[in-house]
Amino acid sequence: MTAIEIRKISLDDLVPLQEISRQTFQETFAAYNSPENMKSYLKEALSIEQLTAELEDENSAFYFALQNEQVIGYLKINFGAAQTELKESQALEIERIYVSKEFHGKNVGQLLYDKAIEIAKQKGSEYIWLGVWEKNSRAIRFYEKNGFVEFDKHLFKLGDDEQTDLMMKLKLNR
């Protein structure tokens, strides 16, 4: 397999970011949710306007995973006020790690995860946290394998459906 490059995303990458965001969200969740709720989420949460605002937030960062210049996955991390819940200065949130289905099991998610750990350590974060849908057993196993433990739950609204996310945390050795 050709080497995978991890590269920071800029506003110039807005269209490929929207494409990979919508593709991977659809691949991951379409089988478990109504077409109406999926359409609503993709239209609102992954619109050009919303992604532009997220890219322009200095407390968020996005990274592509690329193979032969093809976008095959991405990472979104948040610090400080950009975090979706805890908003603690000593924490970093992994808001999204998504990989194209054809690249599952090929270490792409691990490389994106490793990038998040690297940045958290550079920023002096004490821990990393995230929310993962309680029915996404593949992702839960991935995070548990990497040392995350569940510490709470929160609601995630997908269209008109309220779903439960497990909140997981990893304390970093600094």
PDB file of C-alpha atoms in Angstrom:
ATOM      1  CA  MET A   1       0.000   0.000   0.000  1.00  0.00           C
ATOM      2  CA  THR A   2       1.233   3.485  -0.895  1.00  0.00           C
ATOM      3  CA  ALA A   3       2.182   5.723   2.019  1.00  0.00           C
ATOM      4  CA  ILE A   4      -0.575   7.767   3.637  1.00  0.00           C
ATOM      5  CA  GLU A   5       0.032  11.471   4.141  1.00  0.00           C
ATOM      6  CA  ILE A   6      -1.626  13.487   6.924  1.00  0.00           C
ATOM      7  CA  ARG A   7      -2.023  17.144   5.933  1.00  0.00           C
ATOM      8  CA  LYS A   8      -3.665  20.137   7.622  1.00  0.00           C
ATOM      9  CA  ILE A   9      -6.754  21.401   5.813  1.00  0.00           C
ATOM     10  CA  SER A  10      -7.242  25.051   4.787  1.00  0.00           C
ATOM     11  CA  LEU A  11     -10.194  26.960   3.310  1.00  0.00           C
ATOM     12  CA  ASP A  12      -8.847  26.007  -0.123  1.00  0.00           C
ATOM     13  CA  ASP A  13      -9.822  22.408   0.748  1.00  0.00           C
ATOM     14  CA  LEU A  14     -13.465  23.221   1.493  1.00  0.00           C
ATOM     15  CA  VAL A  15     -15.045  21.260  -1.385  1.00  0.00           C
ATOM     16  CA  PRO A  16     -13.029  18.038  -0.844  1.00  0.00           C
ATOM     17  CA  LEU A  17     -13.694  18.376   2.912  1.00  0.00           C
ATOM     18  CA  GLN A  18     -17.434  18.552   2.299  1.00  0.00           C
ATOM     19  CA  GLU A  19     -17.244  15.606  -0.108  1.00  0.00           C
ATOM     20  CA  ILE A  20     -15.342  13.304   2.287  1.00  0.00           C
ATOM     21  CA  SER A  21     -17.477  14.466   5.235  1.00  0.00           C
ATOM     22  CA  ARG A  22     -20.730  13.639   3.497  1.00  0.00           C
ATOM     23  CA  GLN A  23     -19.445  10.402   1.957  1.00  0.00           C
ATOM     24  CA  THR A  24     -18.080   8.951   5.194  1.00  0.00           C
ATOM     25  CA  PHE A  25     -21.030  10.055   7.338  1.00  0.00           C
ATOM     26  CA  GLN A  26     -23.374   8.415   4.837  1.00  0.00           C
ATOM     27  CA  GLU A  27     -21.278   5.218   4.746  1.00  0.00           C
ATOM     28  CA  THR A  28     -21.161   5.046   8.539  1.00  0.00           C
ATOM     29  CA  PHE A  29     -24.729   5.892   9.517  1.00  0.00           C
ATOM     30  CA  ALA A  30     -27.176   5.614   6.577  1.00  0.00           C
ATOM     31  CA  ALA A  31     -28.094   1.993   7.329  1.00  0.00           C
ATOM     32  CA  TYR A  32     -29.194   2.942  10.876  1.00  0.00           C
ATOM     33  CA  ASN A  33     -31.095   6.156  10.237  1.00  0.00           C
ATOM     34  CA  SER A  34     -34.010   7.362   8.145  1.00  0.00           C
ATOM     35  CA  PRO A  35     -33.251   8.954   4.768  1.00  0.00           C
ATOM     36  CA  GLU A  36     -34.998  12.141   5.960  1.00  0.00           C
ATOM     37  CA  ASN A  37     -32.814  12.465   9.063  1.00  0.00           C
ATOM     38  CA  MET A  38     -29.660  11.735   7.077  1.00  0.00           C
ATOM     39  CA  LYS A  39     -30.577  14.313   4.424  1.00  0.00           C
ATOM     40  CA  SER A  40     -31.313  16.933   7.085  1.00  0.00           C
ATOM     41  CA  TYR A  41     -28.006  16.337   8.891  1.00  0.00           C
ATOM     42  CA  LEU A  42     -25.916  16.323   5.705  1.00  0.00           C
ATOM     43  CA  LYS A  43     -27.587  19.524   4.499  1.00  0.00           C
ATOM     44  CA  GLU A  44     -27.176  21.462   7.763  1.00  0.00           C
ATOM     45  CA  ALA A  45     -24.181  20.121   9.681  1.00  0.00           C
ATOM     46  CA  LEU A  46     -22.018  19.531   6.610  1.00  0.00           C
ATOM     47  CA  SER A  47     -23.012  22.551   4.527  1.00  0.00           C
ATOM     48  CA  ILE A  48     -20.360  24.776   2.926  1.00  0.00           C
ATOM     49  CA  GLU A  49     -21.375  27.570   5.328  1.00  0.00           C
ATOM     50  CA  GLN A  50     -21.050  25.383   8.429  1.00  0.00           C
ATOM     51  CA  LEU A  51     -17.736  23.842   7.361  1.00  0.00           C
ATOM     52  CA  THR A  52     -16.367  27.314   6.502  1.00  0.00           C
ATOM     53  CA  ALA A  53     -17.235  28.536   9.999  1.00  0.00           C
ATOM     54  CA  GLU A  54     -15.566  25.491  11.546  1.00  0.00           C
ATOM     55  CA  LEU A  55     -12.428  25.920   9.404  1.00  0.00           C
ATOM     56  CA  GLU A  56     -12.218  29.606  10.335  1.00  0.00           C
ATOM     57  CA  ASP A  57     -12.413  28.852  14.079  1.00  0.00           C
ATOM     58  CA  GLU A  58      -8.895  29.239  15.479  1.00  0.00           C
ATOM     59  CA  ASN A  59      -9.731  26.679  18.189  1.00  0.00           C
ATOM     60  CA  SER A  60     -10.443  23.922  15.657  1.00  0.00           C
ATOM     61  CA  ALA A  61      -8.241  22.112  13.165  1.00  0.00           C
ATOM     62  CA  PHE A  62      -8.905  19.638  10.362  1.00  0.00           C
ATOM     63  CA  TYR A  63      -6.510  17.154   8.777  1.00  0.00           C
ATOM     64  CA  PHE A  64      -6.865  15.034   5.656  1.00  0.00           C
ATOM     65  CA  ALA A  65      -5.548  11.519   5.244  1.00  0.00           C
ATOM     66  CA  LEU A  66      -4.368  11.281   1.633  1.00  0.00           C
ATOM     67  CA  GLN A  67      -3.122   8.442  -0.507  1.00  0.00           C
ATOM     68  CA  ASN A  68      -1.784   9.340  -3.943  1.00  0.00           C
ATOM     69  CA  GLU A  69      -3.355  12.811  -3.491  1.00  0.00           C
ATOM     70  CA  GLN A  70      -6.799  11.194  -2.973  1.00  0.00           C
ATOM     71  CA  VAL A  71      -8.647  12.179   0.216  1.00  0.00           C
ATOM     72  CA  ILE A  72      -9.428   8.947   2.070  1.00  0.00           C
ATOM     73  CA  GLY A  73     -10.326  10.264   5.524  1.00  0.00           C
ATOM     74  CA  TYR A  74     -10.208  13.239   7.861  1.00  0.00           C
ATOM     75  CA  LEU A  75      -9.849  14.373  11.455  1.00  0.00           C
ATOM     76  CA  LYS A  76     -11.411  17.336  13.261  1.00  0.00           C
ATOM     77  CA  ILE A  77     -10.114  18.412  16.658  1.00  0.00           C
ATOM     78  CA  ASN A  78     -11.257  21.203  18.982  1.00  0.00           C
ATOM     79  CA  PHE A  79      -9.619  23.063  21.847  1.00  0.00           C
ATOM     80  CA  GLY A  80     -10.917  25.546  24.397  1.00  0.00           C
ATOM     81  CA  ALA A  81     -14.202  27.234  23.491  1.00  0.00           C
ATOM     82  CA  ALA A  82     -14.603  25.255  20.235  1.00  0.00           C
ATOM     83  CA  GLN A  83     -15.159  22.009  22.147  1.00  0.00           C
ATOM     84  CA  THR A  84     -18.720  20.801  21.829  1.00  0.00           C
ATOM     85  CA  GLU A  85     -19.191  20.256  25.569  1.00  0.00           C
ATOM     86  CA  LEU A  86     -16.449  20.248  28.180  1.00  0.00           C
ATOM     87  CA  LYS A  87     -14.658  23.397  26.930  1.00  0.00           C
ATOM     88  CA  GLU A  88     -11.795  22.834  29.367  1.00  0.00           C
ATOM     89  CA  SER A  89      -8.473  24.490  28.593  1.00  0.00           C
ATOM     90  CA  GLN A  90      -6.476  21.379  29.520  1.00  0.00           C
ATOM     91  CA  ALA A  91      -8.466  19.154  27.147  1.00  0.00           C
ATOM     92  CA  LEU A  92      -8.569  18.422  23.431  1.00  0.00           C
ATOM     93  CA  GLU A  93     -11.695  17.028  21.781  1.00  0.00           C
ATOM     94  CA  ILE A  94     -11.620  14.660  18.849  1.00  0.00           C
ATOM     95  CA  GLU A  95     -14.894  15.645  17.217  1.00  0.00           C
ATOM     96  CA  ARG A  96     -14.533  13.562  14.048  1.00  0.00           C
ATOM     97  CA  ILE A  97     -12.381  10.785  12.676  1.00  0.00           C
ATOM     98  CA  TYR A  98     -13.859   9.368   9.497  1.00  0.00           C
ATOM     99  CA  VAL A  99     -12.286   7.090   6.917  1.00  0.00           C
ATOM    100  CA  SER A 100     -13.676   5.979   3.550  1.00  0.00           C
ATOM    101  CA  LYS A 101     -15.164   2.507   3.895  1.00  0.00           C
ATOM    102  CA  GLU A 102     -12.755   1.017   1.340  1.00  0.00           C
ATOM    103  CA  PHE A 103      -9.856   2.013   3.631  1.00  0.00           C
ATOM    104  CA  HIS A 104     -11.250   0.551   6.871  1.00  0.00           C
ATOM    105  CA  GLY A 105      -8.767  -1.799   8.502  1.00  0.00           C
ATOM    106  CA  LYS A 106      -5.812  -0.197   6.706  1.00  0.00           C
ATOM    107  CA  ASN A 107      -4.466   1.884   9.634  1.00  0.00           C
ATOM    108  CA  VAL A 108      -5.839   5.208   8.312  1.00  0.00           C
ATOM    109  CA  GLY A 109      -7.964   5.894  11.403  1.00  0.00           C
ATOM    110  CA  GLN A 110      -4.975   5.085  13.614  1.00  0.00           C
ATOM    111  CA  LEU A 111      -2.778   7.589  11.733  1.00  0.00           C
ATOM    112  CA  LEU A 112      -5.419  10.320  12.154  1.00  0.00           C
ATOM    113  CA  TYR A 113      -5.808   9.384  15.818  1.00  0.00           C
ATOM    114  CA  ASP A 114      -2.005   9.524  16.278  1.00  0.00           C
ATOM    115  CA  LYS A 115      -2.033  13.052  14.793  1.00  0.00           C
ATOM    116  CA  ALA A 116      -4.607  14.113  17.399  1.00  0.00           C
ATOM    117  CA  ILE A 117      -2.437  12.671  20.185  1.00  0.00           C
ATOM    118  CA  GLU A 118       0.634  14.463  18.814  1.00  0.00           C
ATOM    119  CA  ILE A 119      -1.198  17.822  18.776  1.00  0.00           C
ATOM    120  CA  ALA A 120      -2.670  17.285  22.247  1.00  0.00           C
ATOM    121  CA  LYS A 121       0.815  16.659  23.646  1.00  0.00           C
ATOM    122  CA  GLN A 122       2.220  19.720  21.824  1.00  0.00           C
ATOM    123  CA  LYS A 123      -0.529  21.837  23.395  1.00  0.00           C
ATOM    124  CA  GLY A 124       0.129  20.387  26.850  1.00  0.00           C
ATOM    125  CA  SER A 125      -3.348  18.842  27.106  1.00  0.00           C
ATOM    126  CA  GLU A 126      -3.978  16.661  30.149  1.00  0.00           C
ATOM    127  CA  TYR A 127      -6.543  14.527  28.362  1.00  0.00           C
ATOM    128  CA  ILE A 128      -8.423  13.901  25.127  1.00  0.00           C
ATOM    129  CA  TRP A 129     -12.151  13.286  25.037  1.00  0.00           C
ATOM    130  CA  LEU A 130     -14.762  12.460  22.408  1.00  0.00           C
ATOM    131  CA  GLY A 131     -18.348  11.375  21.879  1.00  0.00           C
ATOM    132  CA  VAL A 132     -19.160   8.196  19.957  1.00  0.00           C
ATOM    133  CA  TRP A 133     -22.603   6.823  19.079  1.00  0.00           C
ATOM    134  CA  GLU A 134     -23.486   3.969  21.428  1.00  0.00           C
ATOM    135  CA  LYS A 135     -24.380   1.758  18.433  1.00  0.00           C
ATOM    136  CA  ASN A 136     -21.070   2.350  16.615  1.00  0.00           C
ATOM    137  CA  SER A 137     -19.340  -0.709  18.070  1.00  0.00           C
ATOM    138  CA  ARG A 138     -16.463  -0.561  15.572  1.00  0.00           C
ATOM    139  CA  ALA A 139     -15.494   2.948  16.716  1.00  0.00           C
ATOM    140  CA  ILE A 140     -16.002   2.114  20.398  1.00  0.00           C
ATOM    141  CA  ARG A 141     -13.637  -0.878  20.076  1.00  0.00           C
ATOM    142  CA  PHE A 142     -11.084   1.333  18.313  1.00  0.00           C
ATOM    143  CA  TYR A 143     -11.122   3.913  21.109  1.00  0.00           C
ATOM    144  CA  GLU A 144     -11.058   1.288  23.867  1.00  0.00           C
ATOM    145  CA  LYS A 145      -8.081  -0.370  22.160  1.00  0.00           C
ATOM    146  CA  ASN A 146      -6.360   3.040  22.326  1.00  0.00           C
ATOM    147  CA  GLY A 147      -7.001   3.404  26.074  1.00  0.00           C
ATOM    148  CA  PHE A 148     -10.191   5.485  26.171  1.00  0.00           C
ATOM    149  CA  VAL A 149     -12.716   4.859  28.944  1.00  0.00           C
ATOM    150  CA  GLU A 150     -16.368   5.893  29.098  1.00  0.00           C
ATOM    151  CA  PHE A 151     -17.111   8.648  31.619  1.00  0.00           C
ATOM    152  CA  ASP A 152     -20.544  10.011  30.654  1.00  0.00           C
ATOM    153  CA  LYS A 153     -23.225  10.148  27.962  1.00  0.00           C
ATOM    154  CA  HIS A 154     -24.825  12.936  25.949  1.00  0.00           C
ATOM    155  CA  LEU A 155     -27.553  13.352  23.360  1.00  0.00           C
ATOM    156  CA  PHE A 156     -26.781  13.796  19.682  1.00  0.00           C
ATOM    157  CA  LYS A 157     -29.603  14.996  17.472  1.00  0.00           C
ATOM    158  CA  LEU A 158     -29.725  13.559  13.957  1.00  0.00           C
ATOM    159  CA  GLY A 159     -32.651  15.243  12.247  1.00  0.00           C
ATOM    160  CA  ASP A 160     -35.587  14.587  14.588  1.00  0.00           C
ATOM    161  CA  ASP A 161     -33.955  11.533  16.217  1.00  0.00           C
ATOM    162  CA  GLU A 162     -32.268  11.912  19.606  1.00  0.00           C
ATOM    163  CA  GLN A 163     -29.411   9.432  19.917  1.00  0.00           C
ATOM    164  CA  THR A 164     -27.069   8.637  22.786  1.00  0.00           C
ATOM    165  CA  ASP A 165     -23.344   9.172  22.450  1.00  0.00           C
ATOM    166  CA  LEU A 166     -20.887   7.659  24.901  1.00  0.00           C
ATOM    167  CA  MET A 167     -18.397  10.223  26.125  1.00  0.00           C
ATOM    168  CA  MET A 168     -14.927   8.729  26.382  1.00  0.00           C
ATOM    169  CA  LYS A 169     -11.691  10.106  27.799  1.00  0.00           C
ATOM    170  CA  LEU A 170      -7.982   9.328  27.600  1.00  0.00           C
ATOM    171  CA  LYS A 171      -5.608  10.786  30.191  1.00  0.00           C
ATOM    172  CA  LEU A 172      -2.292  11.706  28.620  1.00  0.00           C
ATOM    173  CA  ASN A 173       1.118  11.061  30.157  1.00  0.00           C
ATOM    174  CA  ARG A 174       2.945  14.327  29.758  1.00  0.00           C
TER     175      ARG A 174
END
